Tab-separated table of N, CA, C and O in Angstrom:
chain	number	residue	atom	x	y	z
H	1	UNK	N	29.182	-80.554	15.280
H	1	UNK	CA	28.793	-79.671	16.356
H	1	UNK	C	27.814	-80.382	17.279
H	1	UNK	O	26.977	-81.167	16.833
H	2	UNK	N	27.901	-80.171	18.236
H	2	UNK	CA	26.989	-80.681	19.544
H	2	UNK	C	25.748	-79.964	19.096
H	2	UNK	O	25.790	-79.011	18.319
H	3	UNK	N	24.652	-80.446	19.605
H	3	UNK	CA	23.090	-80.060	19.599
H	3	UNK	C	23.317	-79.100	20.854
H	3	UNK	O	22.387	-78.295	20.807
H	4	UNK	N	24.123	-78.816	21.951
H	4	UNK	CA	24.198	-78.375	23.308
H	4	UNK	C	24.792	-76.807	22.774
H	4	UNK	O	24.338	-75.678	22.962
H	5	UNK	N	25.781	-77.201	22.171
H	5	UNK	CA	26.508	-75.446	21.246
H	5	UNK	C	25.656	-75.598	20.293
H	5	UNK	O	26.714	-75.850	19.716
H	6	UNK	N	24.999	-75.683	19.689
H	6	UNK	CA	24.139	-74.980	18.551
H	6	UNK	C	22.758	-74.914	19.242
H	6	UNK	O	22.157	-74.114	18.525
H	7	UNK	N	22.091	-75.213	20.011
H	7	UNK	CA	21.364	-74.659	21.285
H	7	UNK	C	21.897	-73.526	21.890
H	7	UNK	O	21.323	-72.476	21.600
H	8	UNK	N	22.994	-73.444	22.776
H	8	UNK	CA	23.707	-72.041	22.998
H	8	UNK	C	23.487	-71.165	22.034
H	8	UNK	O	22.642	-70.271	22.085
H	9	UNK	N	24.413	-71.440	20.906
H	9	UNK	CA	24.395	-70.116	20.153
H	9	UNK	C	23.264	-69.811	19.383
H	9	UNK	O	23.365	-68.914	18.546
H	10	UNK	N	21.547	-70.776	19.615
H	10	UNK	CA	20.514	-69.678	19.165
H	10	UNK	C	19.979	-69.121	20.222
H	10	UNK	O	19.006	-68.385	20.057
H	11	UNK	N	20.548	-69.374	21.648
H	11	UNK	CA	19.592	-68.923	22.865
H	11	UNK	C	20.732	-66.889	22.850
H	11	UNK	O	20.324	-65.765	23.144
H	12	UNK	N	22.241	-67.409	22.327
H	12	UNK	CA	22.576	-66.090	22.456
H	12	UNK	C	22.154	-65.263	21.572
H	12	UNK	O	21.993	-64.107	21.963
H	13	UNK	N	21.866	-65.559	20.227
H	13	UNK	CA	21.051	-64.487	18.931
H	13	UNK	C	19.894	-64.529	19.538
H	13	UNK	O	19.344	-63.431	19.446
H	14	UNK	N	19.409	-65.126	19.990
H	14	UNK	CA	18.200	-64.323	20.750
H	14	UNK	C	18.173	-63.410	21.498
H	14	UNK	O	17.589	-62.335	21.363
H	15	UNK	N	18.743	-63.743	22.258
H	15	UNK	CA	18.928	-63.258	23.516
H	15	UNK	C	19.535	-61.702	23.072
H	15	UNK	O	19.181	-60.668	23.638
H	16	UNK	N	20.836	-61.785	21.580
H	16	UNK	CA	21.247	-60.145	21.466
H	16	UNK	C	20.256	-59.659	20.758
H	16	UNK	O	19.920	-58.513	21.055
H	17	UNK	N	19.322	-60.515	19.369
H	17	UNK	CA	18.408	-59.663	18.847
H	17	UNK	C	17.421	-58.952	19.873
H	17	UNK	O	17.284	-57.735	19.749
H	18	UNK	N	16.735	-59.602	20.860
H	18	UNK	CA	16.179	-58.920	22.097
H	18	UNK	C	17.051	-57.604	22.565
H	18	UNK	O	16.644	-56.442	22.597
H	19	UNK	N	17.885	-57.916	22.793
H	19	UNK	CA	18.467	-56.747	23.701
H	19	UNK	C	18.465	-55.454	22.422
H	19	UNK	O	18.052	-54.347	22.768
H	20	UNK	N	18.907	-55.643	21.062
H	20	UNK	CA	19.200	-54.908	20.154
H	20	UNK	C	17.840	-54.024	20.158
H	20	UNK	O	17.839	-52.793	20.155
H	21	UNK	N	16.585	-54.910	20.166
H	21	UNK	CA	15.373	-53.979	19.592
H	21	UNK	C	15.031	-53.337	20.782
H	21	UNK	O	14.469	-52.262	20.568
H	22	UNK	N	15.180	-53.631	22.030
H	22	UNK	CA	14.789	-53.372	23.296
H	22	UNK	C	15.893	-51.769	23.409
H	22	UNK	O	15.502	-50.983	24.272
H	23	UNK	N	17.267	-51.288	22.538
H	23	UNK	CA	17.848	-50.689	22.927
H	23	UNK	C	17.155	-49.413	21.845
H	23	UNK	O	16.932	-48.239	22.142
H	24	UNK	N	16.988	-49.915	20.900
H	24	UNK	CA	16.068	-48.612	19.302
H	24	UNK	C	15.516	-48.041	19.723
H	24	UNK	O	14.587	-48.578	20.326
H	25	UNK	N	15.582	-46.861	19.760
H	25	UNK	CA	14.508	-45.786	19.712
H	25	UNK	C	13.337	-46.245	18.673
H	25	UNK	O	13.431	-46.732	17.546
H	26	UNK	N	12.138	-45.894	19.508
H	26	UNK	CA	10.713	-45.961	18.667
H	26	UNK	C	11.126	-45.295	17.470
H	26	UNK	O	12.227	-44.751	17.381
H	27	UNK	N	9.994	-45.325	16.226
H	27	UNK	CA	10.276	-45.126	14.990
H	27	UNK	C	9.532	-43.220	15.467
H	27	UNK	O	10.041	-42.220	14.960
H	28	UNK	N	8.734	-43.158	16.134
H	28	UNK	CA	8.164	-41.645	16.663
H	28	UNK	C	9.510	-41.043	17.346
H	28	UNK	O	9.349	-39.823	17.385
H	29	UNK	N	10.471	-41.308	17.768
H	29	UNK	CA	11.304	-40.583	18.127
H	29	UNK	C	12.380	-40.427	17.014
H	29	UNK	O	12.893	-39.343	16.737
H	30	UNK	N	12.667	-41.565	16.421
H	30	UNK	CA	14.095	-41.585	15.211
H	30	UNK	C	13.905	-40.579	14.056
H	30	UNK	O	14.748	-39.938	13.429
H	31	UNK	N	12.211	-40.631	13.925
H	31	UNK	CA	11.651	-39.926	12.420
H	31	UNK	C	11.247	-38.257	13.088
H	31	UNK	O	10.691	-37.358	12.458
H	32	UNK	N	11.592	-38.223	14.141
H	32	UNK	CA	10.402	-37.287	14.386
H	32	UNK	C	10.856	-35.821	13.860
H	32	UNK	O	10.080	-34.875	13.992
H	33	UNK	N	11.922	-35.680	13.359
H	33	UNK	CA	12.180	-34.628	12.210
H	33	UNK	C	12.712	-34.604	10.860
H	33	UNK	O	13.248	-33.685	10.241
H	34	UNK	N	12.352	-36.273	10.402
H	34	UNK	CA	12.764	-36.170	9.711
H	34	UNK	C	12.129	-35.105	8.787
H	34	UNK	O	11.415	-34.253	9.316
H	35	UNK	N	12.357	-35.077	7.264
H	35	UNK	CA	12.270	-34.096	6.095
H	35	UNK	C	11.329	-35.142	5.262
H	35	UNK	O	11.999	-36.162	5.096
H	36	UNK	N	10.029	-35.284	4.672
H	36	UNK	CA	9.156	-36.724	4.624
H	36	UNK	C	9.613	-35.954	2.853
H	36	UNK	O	10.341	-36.528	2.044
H	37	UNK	N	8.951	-34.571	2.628
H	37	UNK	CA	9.522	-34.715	1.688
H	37	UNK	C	10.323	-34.478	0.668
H	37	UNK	O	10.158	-34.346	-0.545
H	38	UNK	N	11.551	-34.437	1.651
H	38	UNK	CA	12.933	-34.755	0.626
H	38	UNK	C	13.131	-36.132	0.605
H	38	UNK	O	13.612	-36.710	-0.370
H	39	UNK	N	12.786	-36.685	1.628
H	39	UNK	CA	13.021	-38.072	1.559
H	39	UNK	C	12.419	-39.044	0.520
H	39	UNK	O	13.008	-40.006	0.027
H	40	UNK	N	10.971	-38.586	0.228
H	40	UNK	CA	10.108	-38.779	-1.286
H	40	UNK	C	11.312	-38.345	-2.380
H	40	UNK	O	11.634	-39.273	-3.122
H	41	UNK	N	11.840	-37.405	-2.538
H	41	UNK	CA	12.595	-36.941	-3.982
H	41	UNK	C	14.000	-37.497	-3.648
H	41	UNK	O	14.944	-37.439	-4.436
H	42	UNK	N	14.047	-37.943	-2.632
H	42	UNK	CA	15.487	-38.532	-2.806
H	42	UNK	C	14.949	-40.025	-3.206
H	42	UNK	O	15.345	-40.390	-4.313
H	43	UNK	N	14.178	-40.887	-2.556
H	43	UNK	CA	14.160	-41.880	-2.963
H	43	UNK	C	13.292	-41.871	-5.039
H	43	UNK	O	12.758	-42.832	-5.592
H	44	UNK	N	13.414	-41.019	-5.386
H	44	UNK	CA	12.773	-40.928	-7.108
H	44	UNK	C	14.013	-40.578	-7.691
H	44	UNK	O	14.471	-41.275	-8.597
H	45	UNK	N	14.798	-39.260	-7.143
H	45	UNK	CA	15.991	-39.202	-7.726
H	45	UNK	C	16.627	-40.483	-7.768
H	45	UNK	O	16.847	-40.916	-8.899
H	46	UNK	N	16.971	-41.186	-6.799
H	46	UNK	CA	18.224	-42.097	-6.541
H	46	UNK	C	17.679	-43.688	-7.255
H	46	UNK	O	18.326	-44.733	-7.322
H	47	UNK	N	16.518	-43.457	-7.648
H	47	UNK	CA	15.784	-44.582	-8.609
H	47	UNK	C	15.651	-45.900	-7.524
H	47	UNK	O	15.845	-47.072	-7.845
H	48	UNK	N	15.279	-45.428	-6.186
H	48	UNK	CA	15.446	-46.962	-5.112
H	48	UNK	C	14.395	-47.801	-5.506
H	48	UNK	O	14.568	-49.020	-5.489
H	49	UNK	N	13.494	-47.389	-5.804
H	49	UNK	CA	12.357	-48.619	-6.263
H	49	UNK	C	12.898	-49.216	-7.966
H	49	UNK	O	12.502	-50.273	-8.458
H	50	UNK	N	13.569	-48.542	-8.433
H	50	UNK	CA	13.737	-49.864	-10.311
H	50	UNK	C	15.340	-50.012	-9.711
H	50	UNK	O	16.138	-49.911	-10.643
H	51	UNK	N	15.948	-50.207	-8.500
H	51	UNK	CA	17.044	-51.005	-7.940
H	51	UNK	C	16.333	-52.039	-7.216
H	51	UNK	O	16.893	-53.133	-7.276
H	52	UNK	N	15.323	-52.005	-6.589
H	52	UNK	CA	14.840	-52.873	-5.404
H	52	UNK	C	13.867	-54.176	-6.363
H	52	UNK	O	13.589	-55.338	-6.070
H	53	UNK	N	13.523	-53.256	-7.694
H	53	UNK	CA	12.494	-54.433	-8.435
H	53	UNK	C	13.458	-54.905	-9.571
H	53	UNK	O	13.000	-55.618	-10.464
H	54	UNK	N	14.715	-54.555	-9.576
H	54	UNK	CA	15.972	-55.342	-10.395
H	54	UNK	C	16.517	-56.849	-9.373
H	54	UNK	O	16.783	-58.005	-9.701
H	55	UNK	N	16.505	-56.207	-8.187
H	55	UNK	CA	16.575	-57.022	-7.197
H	55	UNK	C	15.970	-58.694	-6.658
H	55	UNK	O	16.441	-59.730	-6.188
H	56	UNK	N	14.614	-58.128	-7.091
H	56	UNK	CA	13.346	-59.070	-6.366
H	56	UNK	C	12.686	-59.523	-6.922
H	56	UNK	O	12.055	-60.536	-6.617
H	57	UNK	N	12.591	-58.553	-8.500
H	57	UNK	CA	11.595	-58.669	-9.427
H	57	UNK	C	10.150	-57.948	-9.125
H	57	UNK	O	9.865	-57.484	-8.021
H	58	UNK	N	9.416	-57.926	-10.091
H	58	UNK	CA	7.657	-57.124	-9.960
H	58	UNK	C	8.056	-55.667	-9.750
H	58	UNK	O	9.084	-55.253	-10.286
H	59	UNK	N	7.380	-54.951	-9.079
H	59	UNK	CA	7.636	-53.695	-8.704
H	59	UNK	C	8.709	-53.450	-7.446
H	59	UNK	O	9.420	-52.462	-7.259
H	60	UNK	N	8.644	-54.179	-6.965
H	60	UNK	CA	10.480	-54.126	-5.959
H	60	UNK	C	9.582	-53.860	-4.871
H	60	UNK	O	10.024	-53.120	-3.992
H	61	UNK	N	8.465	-54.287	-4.745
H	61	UNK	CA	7.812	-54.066	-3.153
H	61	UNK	C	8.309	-55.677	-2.434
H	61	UNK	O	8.226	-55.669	-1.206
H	62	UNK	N	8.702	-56.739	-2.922
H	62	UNK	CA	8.858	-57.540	-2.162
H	62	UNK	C	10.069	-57.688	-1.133
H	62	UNK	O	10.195	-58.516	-0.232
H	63	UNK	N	10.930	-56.648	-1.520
H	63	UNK	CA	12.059	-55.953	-0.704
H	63	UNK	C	11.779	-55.552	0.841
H	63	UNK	O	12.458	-55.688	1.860
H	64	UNK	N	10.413	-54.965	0.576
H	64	UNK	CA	10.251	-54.269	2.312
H	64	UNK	C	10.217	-55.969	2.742
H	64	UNK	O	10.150	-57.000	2.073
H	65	UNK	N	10.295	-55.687	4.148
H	65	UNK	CA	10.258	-56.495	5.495
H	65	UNK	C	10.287	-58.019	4.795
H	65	UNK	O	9.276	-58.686	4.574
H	66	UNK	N	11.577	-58.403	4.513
H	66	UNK	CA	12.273	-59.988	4.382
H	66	UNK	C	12.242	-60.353	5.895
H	66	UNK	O	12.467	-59.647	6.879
H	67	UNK	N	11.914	-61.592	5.796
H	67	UNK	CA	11.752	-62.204	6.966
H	67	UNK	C	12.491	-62.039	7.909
H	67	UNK	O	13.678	-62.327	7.755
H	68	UNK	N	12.114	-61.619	8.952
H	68	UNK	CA	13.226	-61.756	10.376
H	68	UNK	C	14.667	-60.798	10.152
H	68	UNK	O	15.574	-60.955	10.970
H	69	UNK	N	14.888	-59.537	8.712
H	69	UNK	CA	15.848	-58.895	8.776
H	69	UNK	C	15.453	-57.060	9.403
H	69	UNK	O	16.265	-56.145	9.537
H	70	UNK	N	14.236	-57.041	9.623
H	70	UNK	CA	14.274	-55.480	9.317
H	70	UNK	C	12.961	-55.858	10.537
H	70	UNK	O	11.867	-56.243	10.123
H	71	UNK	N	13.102	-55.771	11.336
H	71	UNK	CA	12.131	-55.643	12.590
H	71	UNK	C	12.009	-54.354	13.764
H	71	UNK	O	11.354	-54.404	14.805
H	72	UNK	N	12.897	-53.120	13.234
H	72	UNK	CA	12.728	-52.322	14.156
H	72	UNK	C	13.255	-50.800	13.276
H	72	UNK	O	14.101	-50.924	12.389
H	73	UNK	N	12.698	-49.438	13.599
H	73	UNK	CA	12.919	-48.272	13.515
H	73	UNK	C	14.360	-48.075	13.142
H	73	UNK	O	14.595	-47.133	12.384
H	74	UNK	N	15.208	-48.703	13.494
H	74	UNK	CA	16.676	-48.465	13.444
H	74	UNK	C	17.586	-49.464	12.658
H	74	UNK	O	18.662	-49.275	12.091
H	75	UNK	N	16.852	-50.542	12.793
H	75	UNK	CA	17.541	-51.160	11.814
H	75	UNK	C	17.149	-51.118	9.910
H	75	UNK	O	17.758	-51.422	8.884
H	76	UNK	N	15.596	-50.475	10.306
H	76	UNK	CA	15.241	-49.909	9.058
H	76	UNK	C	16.201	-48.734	8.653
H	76	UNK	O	16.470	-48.715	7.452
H	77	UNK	N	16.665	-47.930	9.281
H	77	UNK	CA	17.148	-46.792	9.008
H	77	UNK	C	18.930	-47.538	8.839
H	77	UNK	O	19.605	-46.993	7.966
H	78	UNK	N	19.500	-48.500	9.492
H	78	UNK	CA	20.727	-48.702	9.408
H	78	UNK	C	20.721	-49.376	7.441
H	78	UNK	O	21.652	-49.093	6.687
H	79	UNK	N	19.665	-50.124	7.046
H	79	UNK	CA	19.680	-50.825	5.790
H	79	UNK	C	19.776	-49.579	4.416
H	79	UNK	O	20.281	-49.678	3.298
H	80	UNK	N	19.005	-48.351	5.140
H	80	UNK	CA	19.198	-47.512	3.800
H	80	UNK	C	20.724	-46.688	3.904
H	80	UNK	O	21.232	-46.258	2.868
H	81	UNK	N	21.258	-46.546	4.951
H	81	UNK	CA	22.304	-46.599	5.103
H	81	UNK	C	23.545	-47.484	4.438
H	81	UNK	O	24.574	-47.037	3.930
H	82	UNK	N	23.121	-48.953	4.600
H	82	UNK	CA	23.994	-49.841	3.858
H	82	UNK	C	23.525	-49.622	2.094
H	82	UNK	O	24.189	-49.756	1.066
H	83	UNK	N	22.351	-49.305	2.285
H	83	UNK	CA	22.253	-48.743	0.130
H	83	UNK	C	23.444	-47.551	0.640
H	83	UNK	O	24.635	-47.604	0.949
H	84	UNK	N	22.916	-47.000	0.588
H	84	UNK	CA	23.632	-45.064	0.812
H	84	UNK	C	25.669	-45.600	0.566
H	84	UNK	O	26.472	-45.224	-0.288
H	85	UNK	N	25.834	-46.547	1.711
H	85	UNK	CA	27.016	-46.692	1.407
H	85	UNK	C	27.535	-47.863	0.491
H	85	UNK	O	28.737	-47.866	0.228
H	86	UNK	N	26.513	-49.127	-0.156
H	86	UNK	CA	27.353	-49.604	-0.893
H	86	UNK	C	27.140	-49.158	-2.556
H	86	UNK	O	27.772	-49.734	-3.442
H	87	UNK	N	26.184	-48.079	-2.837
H	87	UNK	CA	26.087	-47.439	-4.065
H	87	UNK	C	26.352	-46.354	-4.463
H	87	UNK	O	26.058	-45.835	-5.540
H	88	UNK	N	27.344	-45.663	-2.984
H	88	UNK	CA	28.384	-44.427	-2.678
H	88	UNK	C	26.966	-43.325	-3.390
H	88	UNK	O	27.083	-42.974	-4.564
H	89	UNK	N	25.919	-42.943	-2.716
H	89	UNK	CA	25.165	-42.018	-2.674
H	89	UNK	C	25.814	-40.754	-2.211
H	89	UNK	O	25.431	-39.612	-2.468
H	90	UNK	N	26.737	-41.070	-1.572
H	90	UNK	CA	26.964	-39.980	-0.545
H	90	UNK	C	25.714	-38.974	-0.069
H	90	UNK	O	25.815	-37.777	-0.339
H	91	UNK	N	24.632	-39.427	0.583
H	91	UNK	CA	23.876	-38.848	1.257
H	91	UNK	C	24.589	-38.486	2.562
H	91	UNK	O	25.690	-38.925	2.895
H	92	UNK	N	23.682	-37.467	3.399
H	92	UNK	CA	24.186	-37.281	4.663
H	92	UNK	C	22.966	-38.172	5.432
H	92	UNK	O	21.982	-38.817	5.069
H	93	UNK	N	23.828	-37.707	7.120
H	93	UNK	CA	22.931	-38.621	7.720
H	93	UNK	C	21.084	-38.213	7.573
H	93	UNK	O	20.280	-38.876	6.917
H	94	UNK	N	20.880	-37.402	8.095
H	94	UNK	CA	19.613	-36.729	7.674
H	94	UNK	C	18.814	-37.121	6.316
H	94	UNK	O	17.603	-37.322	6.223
H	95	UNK	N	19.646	-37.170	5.437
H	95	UNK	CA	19.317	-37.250	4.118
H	95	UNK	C	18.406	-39.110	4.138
H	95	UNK	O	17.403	-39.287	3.446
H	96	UNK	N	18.823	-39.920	4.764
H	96	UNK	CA	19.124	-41.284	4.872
H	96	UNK	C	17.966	-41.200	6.254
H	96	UNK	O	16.870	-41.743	6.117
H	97	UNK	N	18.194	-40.734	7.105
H	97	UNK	CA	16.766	-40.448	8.071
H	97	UNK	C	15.436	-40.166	7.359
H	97	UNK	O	14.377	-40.610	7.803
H	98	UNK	N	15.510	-39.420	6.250
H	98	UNK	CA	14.657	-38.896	5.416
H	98	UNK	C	13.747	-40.104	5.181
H	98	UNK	O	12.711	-40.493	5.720
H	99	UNK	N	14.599	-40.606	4.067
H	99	UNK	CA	14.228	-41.865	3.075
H	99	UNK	C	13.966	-42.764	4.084
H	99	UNK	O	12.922	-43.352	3.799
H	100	UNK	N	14.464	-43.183	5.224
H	100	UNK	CA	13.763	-44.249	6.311
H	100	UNK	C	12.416	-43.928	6.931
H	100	UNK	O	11.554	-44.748	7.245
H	101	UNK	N	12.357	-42.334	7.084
H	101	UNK	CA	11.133	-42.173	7.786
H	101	UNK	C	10.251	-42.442	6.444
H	101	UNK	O	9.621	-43.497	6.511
H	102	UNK	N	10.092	-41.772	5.347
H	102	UNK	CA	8.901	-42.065	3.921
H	102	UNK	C	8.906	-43.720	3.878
H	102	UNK	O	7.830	-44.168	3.482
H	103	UNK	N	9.902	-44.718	4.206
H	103	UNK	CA	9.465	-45.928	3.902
H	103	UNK	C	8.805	-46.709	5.012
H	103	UNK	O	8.064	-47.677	4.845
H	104	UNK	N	9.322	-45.931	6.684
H	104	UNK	CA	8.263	-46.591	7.633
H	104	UNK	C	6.910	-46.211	7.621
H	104	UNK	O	5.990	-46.761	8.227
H	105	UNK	N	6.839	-44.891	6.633
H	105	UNK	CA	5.588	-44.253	6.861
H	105	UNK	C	4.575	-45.375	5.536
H	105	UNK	O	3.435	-45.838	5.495
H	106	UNK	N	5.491	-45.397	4.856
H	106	UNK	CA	4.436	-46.436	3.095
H	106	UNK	C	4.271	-47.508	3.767
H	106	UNK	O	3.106	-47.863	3.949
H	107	UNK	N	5.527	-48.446	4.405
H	107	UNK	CA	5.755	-49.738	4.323
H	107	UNK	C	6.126	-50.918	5.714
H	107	UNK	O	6.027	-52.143	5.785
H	108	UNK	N	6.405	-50.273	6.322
H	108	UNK	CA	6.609	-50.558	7.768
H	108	UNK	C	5.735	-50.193	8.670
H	108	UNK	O	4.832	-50.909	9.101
H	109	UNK	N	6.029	-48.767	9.076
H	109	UNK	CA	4.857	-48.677	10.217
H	109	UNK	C	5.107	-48.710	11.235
H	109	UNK	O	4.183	-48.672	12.047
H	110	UNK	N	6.538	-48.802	11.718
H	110	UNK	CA	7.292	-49.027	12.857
H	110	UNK	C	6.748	-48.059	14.219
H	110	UNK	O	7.395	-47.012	14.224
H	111	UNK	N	5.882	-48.109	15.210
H	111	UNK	CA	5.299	-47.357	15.853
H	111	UNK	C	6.685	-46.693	16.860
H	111	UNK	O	6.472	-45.825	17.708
């Protein structure tokens, strides 16, 4: 590969991660009804913290905010989504708004 295309294609992941966070709703608008606590008893029911520290190891806090993957209100909320659907929770959407708003509120902070 040329240094000229692999220059391009980090000026375009930039360039879409920019546009992506620039398009998210603030975490005050995404959460702002959510349910804080059902979202607490869903994340105890559904055991997300002894999945996240099977994961990472220790108490499964080293899960929140991996480098450079989880930088905005919405993409926090799209990741519990990808739990929700690859451990067939069948939560609803709300349900999954829930559990995103209790973890920006512990662990993020997403203003």
């Amino acid at each position: 590969m040329s240094k000229i295309w692999i220059a391009g294609a980090a000026v375009a992941v930039a360039l879409a991660t920019g546009l992506a966070q620039a398009q998210s709703p603030p975490a005050t608008e995404l959460f702002r009804e959510a349910d804080l606590a059902l979202g607490e008893r869903l994340l105890k029911e559904n055991r997300c913290a002894e999945c996240h520290a099977r994961k990472v190891g220790g108490d499964g806090s080293a899960i929140y905010r991996p480098k450079g993957r989880i930088n905005s209100a919405s993409l926090l909320r799209g990741m519990v989504e990808n739990c929700n659907t690859e451990l067939n929770l069948s939560l609803f959407p709300e349900e999954v708004t829930a559990i995103a708003a209790v973890l920006n509120r512990d662990h993020y902070r997403f203003p």
